[in-house]
Amino acid sequence: MAMVVKDNNGQGFLEKIYIPEIIRGLLVTSRHFFKNLFNIKQVPTIYYPEERTEVKWGLSPRWRGRHRLTRKDDGMPRCTACMLCATACPSHCIYIEPTESADPAVEKYPAVFMIDELRCVFCGLCVEACPCDAIRMDSGIYSLTEYSRANFLYEKDVLMATERGYKD
Amino acid sequence: MSARNQEIEVKNLTINGQALQAEDGTVILEAARSIGIFIPHYCYHPKLSIAGCCRMCLVEIQGQPKLQPACRTPVEEGMIVSTDSSKAIRAQRAQLEFLLLNHPIDCPICDQAGECGLQDFYMMEFGQHKSRFAKEEKIKRPKAVAIGPHIVFDAERCILCTRCIRFCIEIAKQPEIGTKNRGNHSQITTFPGQQLDNPYSINTVDICPVGALTSKDFRFKIRPWFLYSTPSVCPGCANGCNIFICINKKHYVNLQRAQIYRLKPKENPEVNDCWLCDEGRLSYKLVNENRVLQPHIRQDGQLVLVSWERAINEIKNRVQKILTEYGPQRIGALASSKATNEANYLFKKFAHEVLETPNLDFLKGLTGYGDDFLIREDKTPNTRGAIDLEIGPGAGGIGAAEMLSPANPLKGLWIMGAEPTESYDNEQVNEALASLELLIIQTSNFTASCQWAHIILPSATFAEVDGTFINYKGRVQRVFKAMQPRPESLANEVILGRVARAMGYDWQEHTPAEIMRQIAAEIPRYHGLDYEKIGDKGIQT
């Protein structure tokens, strides 16, 4: 297989002598610079963290934010510890410890439900796998900040305390 | 024609267009299985009597107006069977729909999910239809009822295949459960005032094709699809039942170590068919609990954790001190009927070459309930092996009973993988061990005698080593390494090799397979044996 070396030095005399093209490029840059300088409201940049996307434009309902666990009317987790989310998870970031429930109507529920948000790739497969609508990614939280790695192990109580992040 | 062929008549038949021969008396289901055609079934089990009540195995036989159950129709000359005719498939689909009529939609919380017969067939070619029966109309039955010390029963999930009933009558020989009521309302129940409480009760969980019977011990612990299984031999008694050790791998989130979740019976017609007793099944717990995880040395009456180098150095100094001050007659060595042959063989060599003592014996473990089926009175897996390896006192040496009596002449004692109080009188043993100048215990779990030990070395359990056990009948069987030993613990043979090398002996590091070849060369009974010959079913010697 012969290798073809492409001549990248431009076509035509004006491109080949280089200087006119530089000036043409600078003109484009300066046009935008001055346009934005005198019309700053139009600039699409968001000044994070003073400005927030969800406030300025609103999040799409399909946005996959941090997980949350939904609750039943009595405040118990909807999760039945079937482990389908942990099975579907490609990054093995969900750890569940099922246990027998004291409530006779509920056979098992998660005693421990942990998500390692640092391992998570936010693919949303856990939400799709869940047969009980117990795990969702509609918290609207996209900024995960903690002071230590250990704090990124989100436990059941934190996940259950999170509410839905936005209105329809 | 040979005599054998005259006795058993062979029939020619055709299944799905494939011609085959089957012995007279074989049922169609087994004949089909022999050529790789699977006929769905629930109530049929090769080791139990035939009930023919689940009706999943209906097949079409040419010349017969009705479909016939393949599990109880014997083969006949010239029979033409089809398992995939539209009539047969329609019947299978209808039957599966019928079995699922009142079945709850429980899969997320059902322990059987993943190894459930209903899931398997429904997802495969036999089902996949929409339910025509509303969820609200399903009959409600008792759920999660503890019907025995090890078993939880869910009547809603039951499909009344009666395998458990037949198992209790035919295999466990303790009829404790039966069916009550009729038609839609029939359900499995224990006899009045009785429990499903026999030494083999958890086998009913294994043979239950659905999630109606679940094991209290395993229930909810983990999903079966996370488990990896390794063939092995049950350490619970001298019978040597073949098992699968089911472990999970390390979890990434809580960094929990791999551990055993359950033991399942492995089929071996020579030893345990496909059954396992409850006691043996729960014997895995010693691998998970109360483990010695690092070498310990007693300093000022307290056991302190030390490194392997330090522990081996201490052993070297103190053993040499006893050998030079008192001579080898005053040191004893006790092997174990719980250890593998490889470890015991090396221990014998260690006692003769390194400790140079004639005081060598092995400790028998607990004895208990035994019966004429699978459970032996000797509760250790390898007594026969220790006897065959001729582990016993040499010329002028003393045996285990003398070593563990208060009047013993010993100054030092090395115990490998055994607990003396299990087989000898508690007070006598305590007195004997307390008087020792040096007690080295090589053990996987903390035991009562550890309170007297001067040095404790962490060893690996049966699940963490390769090796062989010899059952009470003299059958040599392989133990496979199911998982890595806990970080600081080592296999018994590795520990002995390290100590011997530290004490200046030229011992090579041998794999268990090489040690087995040495045993085979030395013991006439095992001539020519190696791991390949033993295979995964074992070999009778």
XYZ file of C-alpha atoms in Angstrom:
709
model
C 0.000 0.000 0.000
C 1.522 3.211 -1.128
C 1.413 6.110 1.261
C 0.158 9.389 -0.170
C 1.617 12.563 1.276
C -0.907 15.336 0.999
C 0.418 18.741 0.192
C -1.024 20.893 2.951
C 0.511 24.158 1.997
C -2.614 25.576 0.443
C -3.812 25.997 -3.096
C -3.361 28.996 -5.263
C -0.905 31.836 -4.968
C -2.649 33.812 -2.187
C -2.880 30.813 0.131
C 0.683 29.824 -0.596
C 2.180 33.147 0.428
C 0.428 32.741 3.853
C 0.123 36.369 5.033
C -3.283 37.220 3.433
C -4.842 34.106 5.011
C -3.560 35.109 8.457
C -5.194 38.476 8.086
C -8.440 36.868 6.909
C -8.467 34.643 10.010
C -7.768 37.521 12.343
C -10.666 39.400 10.776
C -13.090 36.604 11.684
C -11.786 36.539 15.254
C -11.950 40.275 15.658
C -15.449 40.457 14.176
C -16.751 38.068 16.867
C -14.715 39.782 19.562
C -16.210 43.184 18.886
C -19.699 41.801 18.274
C -19.661 40.123 21.717
C -17.933 43.042 23.406
C -20.795 45.417 22.596
C -23.590 42.822 22.969
C -22.587 40.776 26.035
C -26.142 39.487 26.804
C -26.032 37.308 23.696
C -23.000 35.269 24.781
C -23.985 31.609 25.492
C -21.312 31.121 28.178
C -22.655 30.169 31.612
C -20.743 31.700 34.498
C -20.681 28.517 36.615
C -21.081 28.287 39.606
C -22.718 31.735 39.940
C -24.988 30.844 37.076
C -26.614 27.407 36.801
C -27.777 25.546 33.720
C -30.920 24.283 35.402
C -31.916 27.853 36.310
C -31.018 29.383 32.979
C -32.408 26.733 30.619
C -33.857 23.979 32.816
C -32.754 20.322 32.681
C -34.176 17.858 30.232
C -36.275 15.128 31.885
C -33.943 12.633 30.239
C -30.941 14.082 32.042
C -29.178 11.413 34.116
C -28.141 12.991 37.394
C -27.159 11.399 40.669
C -29.224 8.376 41.667
C -32.000 8.456 44.189
C -34.116 5.720 45.739
C -37.858 6.192 45.657
C -40.038 5.511 48.672
C -43.365 3.890 49.293
C -46.188 5.794 51.027
C -45.023 4.485 54.404
C -41.512 5.828 53.846
C -39.883 2.430 53.292
C -37.754 1.989 50.167
C -39.555 0.701 47.093
C -36.474 -1.386 46.430
C -36.946 -5.127 46.936
C -33.232 -5.917 46.765
C -33.685 -8.023 43.622
C -30.112 -7.085 42.605
C -31.046 -6.465 38.964
C -29.455 -3.003 39.017
C -26.264 -4.442 40.496
C -26.349 -7.124 37.790
C -26.915 -4.670 34.958
C -24.291 -2.214 36.224
C -21.283 -2.288 33.882
C -18.984 -0.667 36.430
C -19.969 -2.801 39.447
C -20.699 0.262 41.522
C -23.846 -0.925 43.324
C -23.632 -2.998 46.480
C -26.807 -4.367 48.081
C -27.247 -6.472 51.170
C -30.752 -7.949 51.195
C -32.444 -8.927 54.411
C -35.717 -10.344 55.672
C -38.291 -7.653 56.400
C -40.318 -7.381 59.610
C -43.356 -6.310 57.577
C -45.269 -9.499 56.591
C -46.376 -7.905 53.301
C -42.750 -7.325 52.288
C -40.476 -10.344 52.023
C -37.118 -8.735 51.524
C -35.679 -5.272 51.348
C -32.166 -3.822 51.233
C -30.460 -3.509 54.610
C -27.537 -1.852 52.869
C -27.717 -0.081 49.517
C -24.513 1.574 48.477
C -23.522 3.290 45.254
C -19.932 4.203 44.643
C -20.436 7.372 42.616
C -16.773 7.438 41.657
C -17.078 4.092 39.890
C -20.432 5.019 38.328
C -20.421 5.909 34.637
C -23.967 7.364 34.722
C -25.162 5.086 31.941
C -28.625 4.662 33.444
C -28.762 0.877 32.964
C -29.719 0.428 36.632
C -32.785 2.611 36.114
C -33.779 0.598 33.069
C -33.244 -2.714 34.857
C -35.283 -1.859 37.944
C -38.640 -3.681 37.893
C -40.034 -1.606 40.770
C -39.147 1.962 39.694
C -37.096 2.094 42.873
C -33.935 3.644 41.495
C -34.061 6.803 39.411
C -31.599 9.325 38.095
C -33.952 12.294 38.126
C -32.456 14.096 41.096
C -31.064 16.765 38.801
C -27.794 16.695 40.738
C -24.883 16.763 38.345
C -22.271 18.326 40.543
C -20.872 15.673 42.895
C -18.370 17.117 45.275
C -16.977 15.616 48.458
C -13.851 16.070 50.509
C -12.810 12.390 50.542
C -13.176 9.309 48.387
C -14.977 7.464 51.174
C -17.736 10.076 51.128
C -18.579 9.106 47.562
C -20.057 5.831 48.812
C -23.645 7.057 48.923
C -25.709 4.991 51.338
C -29.387 4.167 51.460
C -30.391 7.063 53.727
C -28.803 9.705 51.481
C -30.201 8.158 48.320
C -33.676 7.931 49.846
C -33.631 11.498 51.177
C -33.020 12.924 47.705
C -36.127 14.279 45.997
C -37.002 14.585 42.344
C -34.938 17.447 40.983
C -37.252 19.266 38.566
C -40.849 19.795 37.558
C -42.288 18.300 34.399
C -24.456 -62.247 21.006
C -23.040 -61.750 24.462
C -24.880 -62.724 27.580
C -25.446 -59.136 28.541
C -27.281 -58.304 25.324
C -29.573 -61.268 25.784
C -30.551 -60.093 29.227
C -31.331 -56.503 28.278
C -33.308 -56.116 25.113
C -32.504 -53.150 22.928
C -35.306 -51.285 21.202
C -35.058 -49.262 18.016
C -37.017 -46.058 17.859
C -37.057 -42.640 16.206
C -37.228 -39.331 18.030
C -37.688 -36.196 15.907
C -36.473 -38.136 12.873
C -33.307 -39.356 14.597
C -33.012 -43.123 14.856
C -31.612 -44.454 18.110
C -31.393 -47.536 20.250
C -32.391 -47.649 23.878
C -32.473 -50.400 26.444
C -35.837 -51.898 27.238
C -37.446 -50.056 30.150
C -35.846 -46.689 29.400
C -38.387 -43.891 29.349
C -38.635 -41.665 26.275
C -37.344 -38.644 28.198
C -34.071 -40.373 29.056
C -33.715 -41.851 25.568
C -34.157 -38.365 24.089
C -31.667 -36.907 26.531
C -29.091 -39.475 25.415
C -29.142 -38.030 21.897
C -29.261 -34.446 23.095
C -32.958 -33.700 22.738
C -34.258 -31.914 25.803
C -37.858 -32.501 26.813
C -39.105 -29.964 29.376
C -40.146 -31.478 32.689
C -40.683 -30.561 36.334
C -41.836 -33.610 38.281
C -39.411 -36.106 36.735
C -36.123 -36.586 38.577
C -33.730 -39.390 37.568
C -33.119 -40.471 41.166
C -36.764 -40.454 42.286
C -39.803 -42.516 41.387
C -41.898 -41.302 38.477
C -45.030 -39.294 39.195
C -45.993 -37.927 35.772
C -48.035 -35.120 37.285
C -46.570 -31.919 35.852
C -47.537 -32.861 32.256
C -44.798 -30.688 30.784
C -43.170 -33.593 28.956
C -46.106 -34.542 26.715
C -44.901 -35.834 23.350
C -46.643 -37.106 20.247
C -46.246 -40.780 19.427
C -47.321 -41.939 15.994
C -50.334 -44.249 16.138
C -51.503 -43.040 19.548
C -54.444 -40.665 19.546
C -53.403 -38.775 22.701
C -50.145 -37.183 23.717
C -48.107 -39.289 26.133
C -45.906 -38.170 29.064
C -42.307 -38.848 28.017
C -41.202 -39.338 31.618
C -43.216 -42.489 32.165
C -43.693 -43.993 28.714
C -41.118 -46.731 28.134
C -39.554 -47.063 24.703
C -41.010 -49.637 22.309
C -39.768 -51.239 19.131
C -40.459 -49.075 16.072
C -41.839 -46.174 18.084
C -41.888 -42.831 16.242
C -41.833 -39.941 18.699
C -41.930 -36.271 17.954
C -41.278 -33.658 20.617
C -41.509 -30.696 18.275
C -44.716 -31.356 16.395
C -47.207 -28.517 16.567
C -49.490 -30.657 18.722
C -46.747 -31.329 21.299
C -45.584 -27.721 21.384
C -49.169 -26.501 21.781
C -49.573 -28.858 24.727
C -46.337 -27.667 26.363
C -47.328 -24.032 25.987
C -50.792 -24.668 27.355
C -49.420 -26.631 30.268
C -46.918 -23.914 31.148
C -49.688 -21.342 31.042
C -51.737 -23.564 33.343
C -48.864 -23.948 35.831
C -48.355 -20.193 35.835
C -52.070 -19.399 36.332
C -51.780 -18.804 40.047
C -48.040 -18.284 40.145
C -47.187 -14.943 41.759
C -45.115 -12.357 39.887
C -42.422 -12.714 42.501
C -39.203 -13.084 40.551
C -37.523 -9.969 42.011
C -37.867 -11.255 45.567
C -37.713 -14.974 44.798
C -34.534 -16.728 45.788
C -34.815 -19.213 42.946
C -34.650 -16.535 40.249
C -31.757 -17.391 37.998
C -32.030 -21.149 38.514
C -35.807 -21.489 38.235
C -37.410 -24.040 35.950
C -40.385 -21.791 35.257
C -38.132 -18.898 34.220
C -36.041 -21.206 32.061
C -38.910 -22.690 30.098
C -40.936 -19.516 29.941
C -38.048 -17.567 28.475
C -37.142 -20.385 26.099
C -39.217 -21.830 23.301
C -41.946 -23.242 25.510
C -43.656 -20.081 26.719
C -43.400 -16.377 26.050
C -47.098 -15.771 25.867
C -49.174 -13.048 27.467
C -51.006 -14.015 30.618
C -54.754 -14.273 30.111
C -55.333 -14.319 33.850
C -55.519 -11.050 35.767
C -53.119 -10.612 38.637
C -55.992 -9.814 41.001
C -57.691 -13.153 40.344
C -54.740 -15.271 41.412
C -55.357 -17.441 44.461
C -53.599 -16.122 47.563
C -51.743 -18.713 49.614
C -49.393 -18.615 52.609
C -45.963 -17.184 51.839
C -42.612 -17.543 53.618
C -43.699 -20.232 56.080
C -40.879 -21.901 57.993
C -41.781 -25.582 57.664
C -38.565 -26.876 59.178
C -35.354 -25.748 60.815
C -33.682 -25.175 57.446
C -36.550 -24.727 55.013
C -38.906 -21.873 54.145
C -41.993 -22.735 52.080
C -43.956 -20.486 49.745
C -47.235 -22.112 48.735
C -48.019 -19.585 45.985
C -44.894 -20.441 44.013
C -45.375 -24.211 44.288
C -46.356 -26.071 41.113
C -47.119 -29.328 42.981
C -44.558 -31.450 41.200
C -44.264 -33.506 44.451
C -40.520 -34.023 44.069
C -40.042 -32.990 47.719
C -42.669 -35.444 48.922
C -41.104 -38.297 46.975
C -37.655 -37.318 48.208
C -38.766 -37.482 51.840
C -40.368 -40.892 51.347
C -37.778 -42.532 49.115
C -34.409 -40.991 49.932
C -34.675 -39.459 53.408
C -37.084 -42.255 54.446
C -38.965 -39.833 56.687
C -42.346 -38.952 55.180
C -43.087 -35.585 56.741
C -44.880 -33.676 53.998
C -47.827 -34.347 51.706
C -50.465 -32.558 49.647
C -53.766 -31.378 51.054
C -57.024 -30.179 49.460
C -57.996 -30.679 45.848
C -57.860 -29.000 42.481
C -56.993 -25.342 42.514
C -56.639 -25.380 46.271
C -54.248 -28.276 46.706
C -50.992 -27.403 48.370
C -47.949 -28.993 49.985
C -48.115 -29.156 53.754
C -46.335 -30.828 56.643
C -48.186 -33.592 58.461
C -50.015 -32.339 61.578
C -47.578 -31.667 64.390
C -44.564 -32.440 62.228
C -41.829 -30.412 60.612
C -39.724 -31.008 57.537
C -36.849 -31.923 59.786
C -34.662 -34.744 58.551
C -30.888 -34.894 58.133
C -31.261 -34.425 54.359
C -33.967 -31.746 54.264
C -32.088 -29.068 52.258
C -31.936 -31.447 49.278
C -35.611 -30.629 48.760
C -34.492 -27.050 48.018
C -32.101 -28.318 45.356
C -34.670 -30.496 43.631
C -37.515 -27.971 43.886
C -37.746 -26.713 40.279
C -39.311 -23.425 41.417
C -38.852 -21.105 44.384
C -41.365 -22.808 46.667
C -38.740 -24.317 48.963
C -35.837 -22.098 49.900
C -32.974 -22.654 52.302
C -33.030 -20.500 55.433
C -29.266 -20.389 55.438
C -28.839 -19.217 51.836
C -32.053 -17.208 51.507
C -31.499 -13.660 50.223
C -27.742 -13.766 50.844
C -26.763 -13.455 47.208
C -28.153 -14.009 43.734
C -27.061 -17.346 42.259
C -25.760 -15.718 39.086
C -23.041 -13.982 41.069
C -21.672 -17.330 42.273
C -18.798 -19.325 40.842
C -18.592 -23.006 41.682
C -15.610 -25.286 42.088
C -15.828 -29.064 42.535
C -14.575 -30.342 45.862
C -15.220 -32.850 48.628
C -17.371 -32.176 51.684
C -15.228 -31.896 54.836
C -18.157 -32.744 57.137
C -17.618 -36.488 57.563
C -15.711 -39.534 56.360
C -18.169 -40.258 53.545
C -16.513 -37.763 51.198
C -19.602 -36.554 49.342
C -18.783 -34.646 46.173
C -19.755 -31.004 46.320
C -19.603 -27.729 44.496
C -18.224 -24.852 46.522
C -20.115 -21.702 45.505
C -18.221 -18.484 46.129
C -18.636 -14.917 44.976
C -15.773 -12.816 43.799
C -14.523 -9.732 45.567
C -17.030 -6.883 45.402
C -15.670 -3.571 44.224
C -17.796 -1.293 46.388
C -17.304 -2.581 49.906
C -14.163 -4.559 49.031
C -15.648 -7.588 50.751
C -13.434 -10.626 50.367
C -14.515 -13.643 48.349
C -16.389 -16.015 50.596
C -18.367 -19.232 50.416
C -22.122 -18.810 50.202
C -23.242 -22.395 49.929
C -22.244 -25.958 49.161
C -24.214 -27.862 46.572
C -24.073 -31.604 45.954
C -22.193 -32.740 42.871
C -23.369 -35.898 41.187
C -21.214 -38.938 41.786
C -23.074 -42.270 41.634
C -20.239 -44.023 43.490
C -20.470 -41.836 46.572
C -23.464 -39.599 47.059
C -25.641 -39.854 43.906
C -26.764 -36.244 43.898
C -27.542 -35.722 47.569
C -25.835 -34.032 50.482
C -26.738 -33.984 54.179
C -27.674 -30.733 55.952
C -24.795 -30.973 58.385
C -22.231 -31.228 55.589
C -23.933 -28.504 53.628
C -23.574 -26.062 56.501
C -19.994 -27.117 57.262
C -18.649 -24.340 54.993
C -19.013 -21.811 57.809
C -15.603 -22.619 59.252
C -14.082 -21.085 56.133
C -15.826 -17.746 56.676
C -15.809 -17.392 60.453
C -13.329 -17.124 63.289
C -10.253 -17.407 61.111
C -6.665 -17.036 62.241
C -5.407 -14.370 59.872
C -1.847 -13.743 60.976
C 0.887 -15.599 62.882
C 0.660 -15.119 66.665
C 3.410 -15.398 69.275
C 2.800 -15.454 73.036
C 4.747 -12.710 74.774
C 4.263 -12.162 78.524
C 1.144 -14.289 78.472
C -0.446 -12.336 75.611
C -0.773 -13.442 72.011
C 0.630 -10.774 69.714
C 0.458 -10.527 65.936
C 3.785 -10.955 64.186
C 5.088 -11.369 60.655
C 5.813 -14.761 59.099
C 9.582 -14.123 59.154
C 9.477 -13.394 62.875
C 7.279 -16.422 63.635
C 9.452 -18.822 61.655
C 12.578 -17.410 63.251
C 11.056 -17.915 66.701
C 10.088 -21.517 65.831
C 13.588 -22.232 64.594
C 15.222 -20.928 67.784
C 12.834 -22.571 70.208
C 12.652 -25.953 68.467
C 16.426 -26.094 68.217
C 16.668 -25.204 71.921
C 14.405 -28.108 72.875
C 16.209 -30.493 70.523
C 19.644 -29.620 71.960
C 18.578 -29.399 75.622
C 16.210 -32.367 75.897
C 16.649 -34.354 72.688
C 14.090 -35.369 70.070
C 12.357 -37.832 72.393
C 10.833 -34.896 74.261
C 9.086 -33.324 71.273
C 5.820 -34.536 69.745
C 4.024 -34.032 66.450
C 0.310 -34.416 65.813
C -1.129 -34.478 62.290
C -4.853 -34.383 61.613
C -7.555 -36.351 59.890
C -8.939 -32.992 58.715
C -5.841 -32.139 56.680
C -5.267 -33.270 53.105
C -3.045 -36.267 52.354
C -0.424 -33.944 50.913
C -0.201 -31.949 54.162
C -0.168 -35.096 56.291
C 2.523 -36.732 54.175
C 4.740 -33.669 54.414
C 4.059 -33.448 58.143
C 5.230 -37.029 58.596
C 8.388 -36.210 56.656
C 8.774 -33.033 58.716
C 8.507 -34.945 62.023
C 11.042 -37.529 60.888
C 13.575 -35.235 59.230
C 13.290 -31.868 60.947
C 12.001 -32.673 64.419
C 13.726 -36.083 64.248
C 11.142 -37.425 66.657
C 9.468 -40.845 66.790
C 6.515 -39.247 68.637
C 4.184 -38.873 65.699
C 0.479 -39.516 65.509
C -2.670 -38.011 64.069
C -5.710 -36.662 65.868
C -9.141 -38.019 65.107
C -11.817 -35.346 65.218
C -15.346 -35.373 66.529
C -17.609 -38.362 66.253
C -21.359 -38.070 66.131
C -24.558 -39.205 64.499
C -24.228 -41.600 61.610
C -26.638 -43.555 59.430
C -26.547 -46.113 56.642
C -26.978 -43.586 53.825
C -24.519 -40.680 53.645
C -23.698 -39.590 57.183
C -20.724 -41.268 58.880
C -19.986 -41.259 62.591
C -16.445 -40.050 61.962
C -16.822 -36.317 61.376
C -13.474 -35.754 59.686
C -12.883 -36.227 55.964
C -9.529 -37.952 55.888
C -9.084 -40.490 58.712
C -8.550 -43.277 56.205
C -5.862 -41.230 54.472
C -3.970 -40.639 57.714
C -4.100 -44.369 58.477
C -2.966 -45.287 54.962
C -0.042 -42.872 55.148
C 1.027 -44.774 58.269
C 1.085 -41.708 60.456
C 1.811 -43.208 63.872
C 4.483 -43.481 66.522
C 7.868 -44.808 65.351
C 10.171 -47.108 67.318
C 10.218 -45.944 70.939
C 7.723 -43.177 70.245
C 4.428 -42.410 71.951
C 0.959 -42.025 70.463
C -1.602 -39.220 70.619
C -3.322 -40.495 73.782
C -0.066 -40.511 75.698
C 1.064 -37.173 74.291
C -2.133 -35.530 75.492
C -2.172 -37.062 78.976
C -0.826 -34.985 81.881
C 1.861 -37.612 82.526
C 3.521 -37.059 79.122
C 7.283 -36.631 78.971
C 7.044 -33.914 76.299
C 8.538 -30.434 76.360
C 7.405 -29.385 72.913
C 4.381 -30.271 70.750
C 3.471 -29.369 67.181
C -0.193 -29.742 66.257
C -1.307 -29.352 62.651
C -4.923 -28.594 61.790
C -6.610 -30.362 64.677
C -8.247 -29.668 68.007
C -7.238 -32.200 70.711
C -10.229 -31.497 72.970
C -12.491 -32.836 70.224
C -11.270 -36.385 70.719
C -9.766 -36.454 74.229
C -10.893 -35.493 77.710
C -10.951 -31.719 78.103
C -9.284 -31.409 81.519
C -6.564 -33.932 80.776
C -5.707 -32.187 77.516
C -5.654 -28.772 79.157
C -3.335 -30.023 81.863
C -1.048 -31.671 79.331
C -0.899 -28.606 77.075
C -0.415 -26.151 79.964
C 2.706 -27.995 81.113
C 4.436 -27.690 77.723
C 7.386 -25.425 77.135
C 6.542 -24.952 73.473
C 3.180 -25.540 71.822
C 2.956 -24.728 68.124
C -0.510 -24.881 66.602
C -0.988 -24.674 62.882
C -4.680 -23.964 62.415
C -7.205 -22.208 60.218
C -9.644 -21.292 62.994
C -9.241 -20.276 66.615
C -9.983 -23.295 68.804
C -10.031 -24.009 72.530
C -6.418 -25.214 72.609
C -5.161 -21.906 71.214
C -5.257 -20.522 74.769
C -2.216 -22.691 75.544
C -0.364 -22.104 72.293
C 2.960 -20.302 72.231
C 2.958 -19.908 68.499
C -0.109 -20.010 66.230
C 0.366 -20.254 62.469
C -2.566 -19.409 60.166
C -3.259 -22.191 57.679
C -5.648 -22.448 54.752
C -8.916 -24.392 54.845
C -10.025 -27.197 52.525
C -11.558 -24.647 50.148
C -8.299 -22.801 49.660
C -5.934 -25.659 48.810
C -5.472 -28.359 46.202
C -5.203 -31.821 47.612
C -6.834 -35.193 48.130
C -9.067 -36.756 50.768
C -9.613 -40.499 51.153
C -13.079 -41.458 52.263
C -13.949 -44.301 54.638
C -14.191 -46.772 51.749
C -10.710 -45.912 50.476
C -11.804 -43.727 47.571
C -9.225 -41.057 46.732
C -10.912 -37.801 45.736
C -9.641 -34.402 44.694
C -10.185 -31.189 46.623
C -9.848 -28.207 44.303
C -8.756 -24.752 45.287
C -11.893 -22.629 45.143
C -10.329 -19.366 46.254
C -7.118 -17.778 47.396
C -6.229 -18.263 51.076
C -6.902 -15.283 53.328
C -3.998 -12.867 52.830
C -1.666 -14.044 55.594
C -2.686 -17.685 55.811
C -0.793 -20.374 53.914
C -1.438 -23.965 52.919
C -0.155 -26.459 55.511
C 2.435 -27.911 53.149
C 3.801 -24.449 52.324
C 4.214 -23.618 56.037
C 6.089 -26.878 56.700
C 8.369 -26.288 53.724
C 9.199 -22.763 54.855
C 10.009 -23.855 58.409
C 12.162 -26.748 57.164
C 14.111 -24.453 54.858
C 14.574 -21.911 57.673
C 16.004 -24.676 59.848
C 18.614 -25.474 57.240
C 17.058 -28.439 55.454
C 17.181 -28.684 51.706
C 13.441 -28.924 51.048
C 12.145 -27.973 47.639
C 8.862 -26.178 47.263
C 6.561 -28.846 45.840
C 3.119 -28.395 44.377
C 0.400 -30.673 45.796
C 0.495 -32.669 42.529
C 4.184 -33.406 43.026
C 3.622 -34.417 46.645
C 0.879 -36.790 45.485
C 3.334 -38.445 43.092
C 5.764 -38.858 46.007
C 3.010 -40.468 48.070
C 2.138 -42.772 45.184
C 5.773 -43.824 44.882
C 6.071 -44.533 48.597
C 2.766 -46.129 49.629
C 2.155 -49.410 47.768
C -1.605 -48.977 47.913
C -1.450 -45.795 45.834
C 1.098 -46.899 43.256
C 0.695 -45.114 39.962
C -1.809 -42.543 41.223
C -1.643 -38.920 40.213
C -4.085 -36.022 39.944
C -4.930 -36.766 36.349
C -5.888 -40.361 37.128
C -7.943 -39.350 40.156
C -9.875 -36.865 37.991
C -12.888 -35.088 39.393
C -14.838 -38.227 40.322
C -12.150 -39.893 42.410
C -10.742 -43.391 42.192
C -11.315 -46.441 44.384
C -8.150 -47.976 45.838
